[in-house]
PDB file of C-alpha atoms in Angstrom:
ATOM      1  CA  MET A   1     -16.357   8.614   9.132  1.00  0.00           C
ATOM      2  CA  GLN A   2     -14.484   9.060  12.212  1.00  0.00           C
ATOM      3  CA  ASP A   3     -14.748  12.431  12.408  1.00  0.00           C
ATOM      4  CA  PRO A   4     -17.285  14.748  10.746  1.00  0.00           C
ATOM      5  CA  GLN A   5     -16.056  17.486  12.548  1.00  0.00           C
ATOM      6  CA  TYR A   6     -12.642  17.996  11.752  1.00  0.00           C
ATOM      7  CA  PHE A   7     -13.208  16.785   7.994  1.00  0.00           C
ATOM      8  CA  GLU A   8     -15.688  19.989   7.856  1.00  0.00           C
ATOM      9  CA  ALA A   9     -13.252  21.912   9.524  1.00  0.00           C
ATOM     10  CA  VAL A  10     -11.033  21.612   7.166  1.00  0.00           C
ATOM     11  CA  VAL A  11     -13.221  22.564   4.093  1.00  0.00           C
ATOM     12  CA  LYS A  12     -13.918  25.482   5.890  1.00  0.00           C
ATOM     13  CA  GLN A  13     -10.109  26.179   6.010  1.00  0.00           C
ATOM     14  CA  PHE A  14      -9.422  25.612   2.560  1.00  0.00           C
ATOM     15  CA  PRO A  15     -12.532  26.779   0.546  1.00  0.00           C
ATOM     16  CA  THR A  16     -10.942  26.519  -2.808  1.00  0.00           C
ATOM     17  CA  ALA A  17      -9.505  22.940  -2.190  1.00  0.00           C
ATOM     18  CA  HIS A  18     -11.994  20.656  -3.985  1.00  0.00           C
ATOM     19  CA  VAL A  19     -12.397  18.126  -0.691  1.00  0.00           C
ATOM     20  CA  GLU A  20     -15.225  15.590  -1.506  1.00  0.00           C
ATOM     21  CA  TYR A  21     -16.097  12.620   0.995  1.00  0.00           C
ATOM     22  CA  LEU A  22     -17.727   9.602  -1.019  1.00  0.00           C
ATOM     23  CA  GLY A  23     -17.987   7.259   2.276  1.00  0.00           C
ATOM     24  CA  PHE A  24     -17.725   4.208   1.465  1.00  0.00           C
ATOM     25  CA  VAL A  25     -17.564   2.751  -1.707  1.00  0.00           C
ATOM     26  CA  ASP A  26     -17.864  -0.749  -3.778  1.00  0.00           C
ATOM     27  CA  THR A  27     -14.670  -2.098  -5.586  1.00  0.00           C
ATOM     28  CA  VAL A  28     -15.132  -1.609  -9.089  1.00  0.00           C
ATOM     29  CA  THR A  29     -16.040   1.942  -7.969  1.00  0.00           C
ATOM     30  CA  LEU A  30     -13.077   2.568  -5.546  1.00  0.00           C
ATOM     31  CA  GLY A  31     -10.871   0.887  -8.332  1.00  0.00           C
ATOM     32  CA  ARG A  32     -11.828   3.886 -10.529  1.00  0.00           C
ATOM     33  CA  ILE A  33     -11.276   6.503  -8.760  1.00  0.00           C
ATOM     34  CA  LEU A  34      -7.611   5.112  -7.500  1.00  0.00           C
ATOM     35  CA  GLY A  35      -6.522   4.462 -11.930  1.00  0.00           C
ATOM     36  CA  ASN A  36      -7.338   8.370 -12.180  1.00  0.00           C
ATOM     37  CA  SER A  37      -5.967   9.386  -9.579  1.00  0.00           C
ATOM     38  CA  ARG A  38      -2.817  11.561  -9.300  1.00  0.00           C
ATOM     39  CA  ALA A  39      -1.620   9.455  -6.377  1.00  0.00           C
ATOM     40  CA  LEU A  40      -2.370   8.285  -2.922  1.00  0.00           C
ATOM     41  CA  LEU A  41      -1.600   9.559   0.231  1.00  0.00           C
ATOM     42  CA  VAL A  42      -0.536   7.732   2.934  1.00  0.00           C
ATOM     43  CA  THR A  43       0.064   9.593   6.706  1.00  0.00           C
ATOM     44  CA  PRO A  44      -0.075   7.250   8.714  1.00  0.00           C
ATOM     45  CA  LYS A  45      -0.286   8.953  12.243  1.00  0.00           C
ATOM     46  CA  TRP A  46       0.822   5.401  13.677  1.00  0.00           C
ATOM     47  CA  ILE A  47       2.658   2.183  13.327  1.00  0.00           C
ATOM     48  CA  GLU A  48       0.854  -0.071  10.753  1.00  0.00           C
ATOM     49  CA  ALA A  49       1.845  -3.122  10.201  1.00  0.00           C
ATOM     50  CA  PHE A  50       0.595  -2.849   6.504  1.00  0.00           C
ATOM     51  CA  GLY A  51      -0.705  -1.209   3.788  1.00  0.00           C
ATOM     52  CA  ASN A  52      -3.455  -3.131   2.338  1.00  0.00           C
ATOM     53  CA  VAL A  53      -4.631   0.917   0.918  1.00  0.00           C
ATOM     54  CA  ALA A  54      -1.609   1.176  -0.551  1.00  0.00           C
ATOM     55  CA  VAL A  55      -1.049  -2.358  -2.578  1.00  0.00           C
ATOM     56  CA  GLU A  56      -4.800  -1.455  -3.377  1.00  0.00           C
ATOM     57  CA  ALA A  57      -3.557   1.908  -4.719  1.00  0.00           C
ATOM     58  CA  LEU A  58      -0.626  -0.176  -6.817  1.00  0.00           C
ATOM     59  CA  ALA A  59      -3.121  -1.963  -8.085  1.00  0.00           C
ATOM     60  CA  CYS A  60      -5.174  -0.127 -10.063  1.00  0.00           C
ATOM     61  CA  GLY A  61      -1.814   2.004 -11.060  1.00  0.00           C
ATOM     62  CA  CYS A  62      -2.093   4.441  -8.543  1.00  0.00           C
ATOM     63  CA  PRO A  63       1.404   6.088  -7.578  1.00  0.00           C
ATOM     64  CA  VAL A  64       1.629   6.433  -4.029  1.00  0.00           C
ATOM     65  CA  ILE A  65       3.094   9.390  -1.714  1.00  0.00           C
ATOM     66  CA  ALA A  66       3.691   7.783   1.903  1.00  0.00           C
ATOM     67  CA  TYR A  67       4.949   8.748   5.597  1.00  0.00           C
ATOM     68  CA  LYS A  68       8.208   6.604   6.056  1.00  0.00           C
ATOM     69  CA  ARG A  69       6.396   5.484   8.681  1.00  0.00           C
ATOM     70  CA  GLY A  70       5.316   1.530   9.311  1.00  0.00           C
ATOM     71  CA  GLY A  71       4.347  -0.693   6.437  1.00  0.00           C
ATOM     72  CA  PRO A  72       3.936   1.689   3.494  1.00  0.00           C
ATOM     73  CA  GLN A  73       7.079   2.728   3.142  1.00  0.00           C
ATOM     74  CA  GLU A  74       8.441  -0.965   2.475  1.00  0.00           C
ATOM     75  CA  ILE A  75       5.576  -1.846   0.139  1.00  0.00           C
ATOM     76  CA  VAL A  76       6.497   1.470  -1.998  1.00  0.00           C
ATOM     77  CA  GLU A  77       9.076   1.378  -3.762  1.00  0.00           C
ATOM     78  CA  GLU A  78      11.359   4.951  -3.431  1.00  0.00           C
ATOM     79  CA  GLY A  79      10.974   6.561  -7.685  1.00  0.00           C
ATOM     80  CA  LYS A  80       9.547   3.733  -8.300  1.00  0.00           C
ATOM     81  CA  SER A  81       5.972   3.398  -7.565  1.00  0.00           C
ATOM     82  CA  GLY A  82       5.878   5.688  -5.054  1.00  0.00           C
ATOM     83  CA  LEU A  83       7.574   8.707  -3.342  1.00  0.00           C
ATOM     84  CA  ILE A  84       8.774   8.216   0.846  1.00  0.00           C
ATOM     85  CA  VAL A  85       8.569  10.704   2.836  1.00  0.00           C
ATOM     86  CA  PRO A  86      10.275  11.566   6.426  1.00  0.00           C
ATOM     87  CA  ALA A  87       7.011  11.355   8.972  1.00  0.00           C
ATOM     88  CA  ASP A  88       4.661  14.411   9.216  1.00  0.00           C
ATOM     89  CA  ASP A  89       7.011  16.826   7.488  1.00  0.00           C
ATOM     90  CA  VAL A  90       4.758  18.919   5.263  1.00  0.00           C
ATOM     91  CA  ASP A  91       6.284  20.340   3.324  1.00  0.00           C
ATOM     92  CA  ALA A  92       7.855  16.917   1.697  1.00  0.00           C
ATOM     93  CA  LEU A  93       4.695  16.194   1.172  1.00  0.00           C
ATOM     94  CA  VAL A  94       3.656  18.804  -0.919  1.00  0.00           C
ATOM     95  CA  SER A  95       7.098  18.515  -3.014  1.00  0.00           C
ATOM     96  CA  ALA A  96       6.596  14.691  -3.403  1.00  0.00           C
ATOM     97  CA  ILE A  97       3.251  15.594  -5.382  1.00  0.00           C
ATOM     98  CA  GLY A  98       4.803  17.774  -7.061  1.00  0.00           C
ATOM     99  CA  ARG A  99       7.194  14.764  -8.450  1.00  0.00           C
ATOM    100  CA  VAL A 100       4.553  12.010  -8.954  1.00  0.00           C
ATOM    101  CA  GLN A 101       4.486  12.574 -12.345  1.00  0.00           C
ATOM    102  CA  SER A 102       7.732  11.177 -12.592  1.00  0.00           C
ATOM    103  CA  ILE A 103       7.020   8.227 -12.070  1.00  0.00           C
ATOM    104  CA  ASP A 104       5.300   4.694 -14.393  1.00  0.00           C
ATOM    105  CA  ARG A 105       1.568   4.105 -13.485  1.00  0.00           C
ATOM    106  CA  SER A 106       2.650   0.581 -15.366  1.00  0.00           C
ATOM    107  CA  GLU A 107       5.149  -0.381 -12.744  1.00  0.00           C
ATOM    108  CA  CYS A 108       3.079   0.696 -10.191  1.00  0.00           C
ATOM    109  CA  ARG A 109       1.004  -2.689 -11.275  1.00  0.00           C
ATOM    110  CA  ARG A 110       3.569  -4.388 -12.219  1.00  0.00           C
ATOM    111  CA  ARG A 111       4.702  -3.936  -8.197  1.00  0.00           C
ATOM    112  CA  ALA A 112       1.727  -4.899  -7.015  1.00  0.00           C
ATOM    113  CA  GLU A 113       1.344  -7.640  -9.350  1.00  0.00           C
ATOM    114  CA  ALA A 114       4.999  -9.224  -8.722  1.00  0.00           C
ATOM    115  CA  GLU A 115       4.959  -9.040  -4.815  1.00  0.00           C
ATOM    116  CA  TYR A 116       1.461  -8.782  -3.766  1.00  0.00           C
ATOM    117  CA  SER A 117      -1.090 -11.307  -6.315  1.00  0.00           C
ATOM    118  CA  GLN A 118      -2.929 -13.973  -4.928  1.00  0.00           C
ATOM    119  CA  ALA A 119       0.283 -16.043  -7.144  1.00  0.00           C
ATOM    120  CA  ALA A 120       3.451 -13.846  -5.320  1.00  0.00           C
ATOM    121  CA  MET A 121       2.011 -14.334  -2.051  1.00  0.00           C
ATOM    122  CA  GLY A 122       1.001 -18.192  -2.621  1.00  0.00           C
ATOM    123  CA  ASP A 123       5.095 -18.423  -3.829  1.00  0.00           C
ATOM    124  CA  ARG A 124       6.031 -17.025  -0.138  1.00  0.00           C
ATOM    125  CA  VAL A 125       3.601 -19.182   1.897  1.00  0.00           C
ATOM    126  CA  LEU A 126       5.177 -22.177  -0.051  1.00  0.00           C
ATOM    127  CA  ALA A 127       8.956 -21.451   0.257  1.00  0.00           C
ATOM    128  CA  TRP A 128       7.862 -20.675   4.191  1.00  0.00           C
ATOM    129  CA  PHE A 129       6.645 -24.374   5.135  1.00  0.00           C
ATOM    130  CA  HIS A 130       9.408 -25.471   2.972  1.00  0.00           C
ATOM    131  CA  LEU A 131      11.998 -23.728   4.533  1.00  0.00           C
ATOM    132  CA  VAL A 132       9.834 -24.902   8.157  1.00  0.00           C
ATOM    133  CA  LEU A 133       9.824 -29.035   7.231  1.00  0.00           C
ATOM    134  CA  ALA A 134      13.510 -28.747   6.456  1.00  0.00           C
ATOM    135  CA  HIS A 135      14.808 -27.358   9.307  1.00  0.00           C
ATOM    136  CA  ALA A 136      11.593 -30.174  11.113  1.00  0.00           C
ATOM    137  CA  SER A 137      13.834 -32.492   9.240  1.00  0.00           C
ATOM    138  CA  VAL A 138      16.871 -32.120  10.418  1.00  0.00           C
ATOM    139  CA  ALA A 139      15.779 -31.492  13.719  1.00  0.00           C
ATOM    140  CA  THR A 140      14.456 -34.759  13.574  1.00  0.00           C
ATOM    141  CA  SER A 141      16.927 -36.315  11.650  1.00  0.00           C
ATOM    142  CA  THR A 142      14.151 -37.711   9.749  1.00  0.00           C
ATOM    143  CA  PRO A 143      13.179 -36.211   6.150  1.00  0.00           C
ATOM    144  CA  LEU A 144       9.698 -34.794   6.003  1.00  0.00           C
ATOM    145  CA  ALA A 145       8.479 -33.921   3.062  1.00  0.00           C
ATOM    146  CA  PRO A 146       5.492 -31.357   1.820  1.00  0.00           C
ATOM    147  CA  PRO A 147       2.378 -33.949   0.998  1.00  0.00           C
ATOM    148  CA  SER A 148       2.844 -34.633  -2.746  1.00  0.00           C
ATOM    149  CA  SER A 149      -0.136 -32.575  -3.956  1.00  0.00           C
ATOM    150  CA  LEU A 150       1.860 -29.656  -2.686  1.00  0.00           C
ATOM    151  CA  GLN A 151       5.497 -30.455  -4.547  1.00  0.00           C
ATOM    152  CA  PRO A 152       5.775 -28.660  -7.894  1.00  0.00           C
TER     153      PRO A 152
END
């Protein structure tokens, strides 16, 4: 934990809230926790280029409620795999928590598989390589083809 004093201050401020710090948990345990969670709240204070935590939650069928800031806003499909709220708007975050039950958890998993699985990512990289090779072929006037091992 980066700031144990902050955590303790929050716990003291909200004594009736169920808050538990679990520390590092293994992958299987994390999957179980996320799969049983009502939602994952992603509230970054700075712009992150990508949101691994959001993809991990979706893969476990867990809806994501995120601030409209950085990568998570591009990962979450509004109203289908989660909810996006204005950055730093706590009232909107609370409201979204009240609406999260409308999200179909199987849609969360489908989104993770369709967009972020190993196969989906591999297909995008392969398409990018084909695009690069096509542009190189035009630039050099010499047809370039991917190695035969990469051709479908």
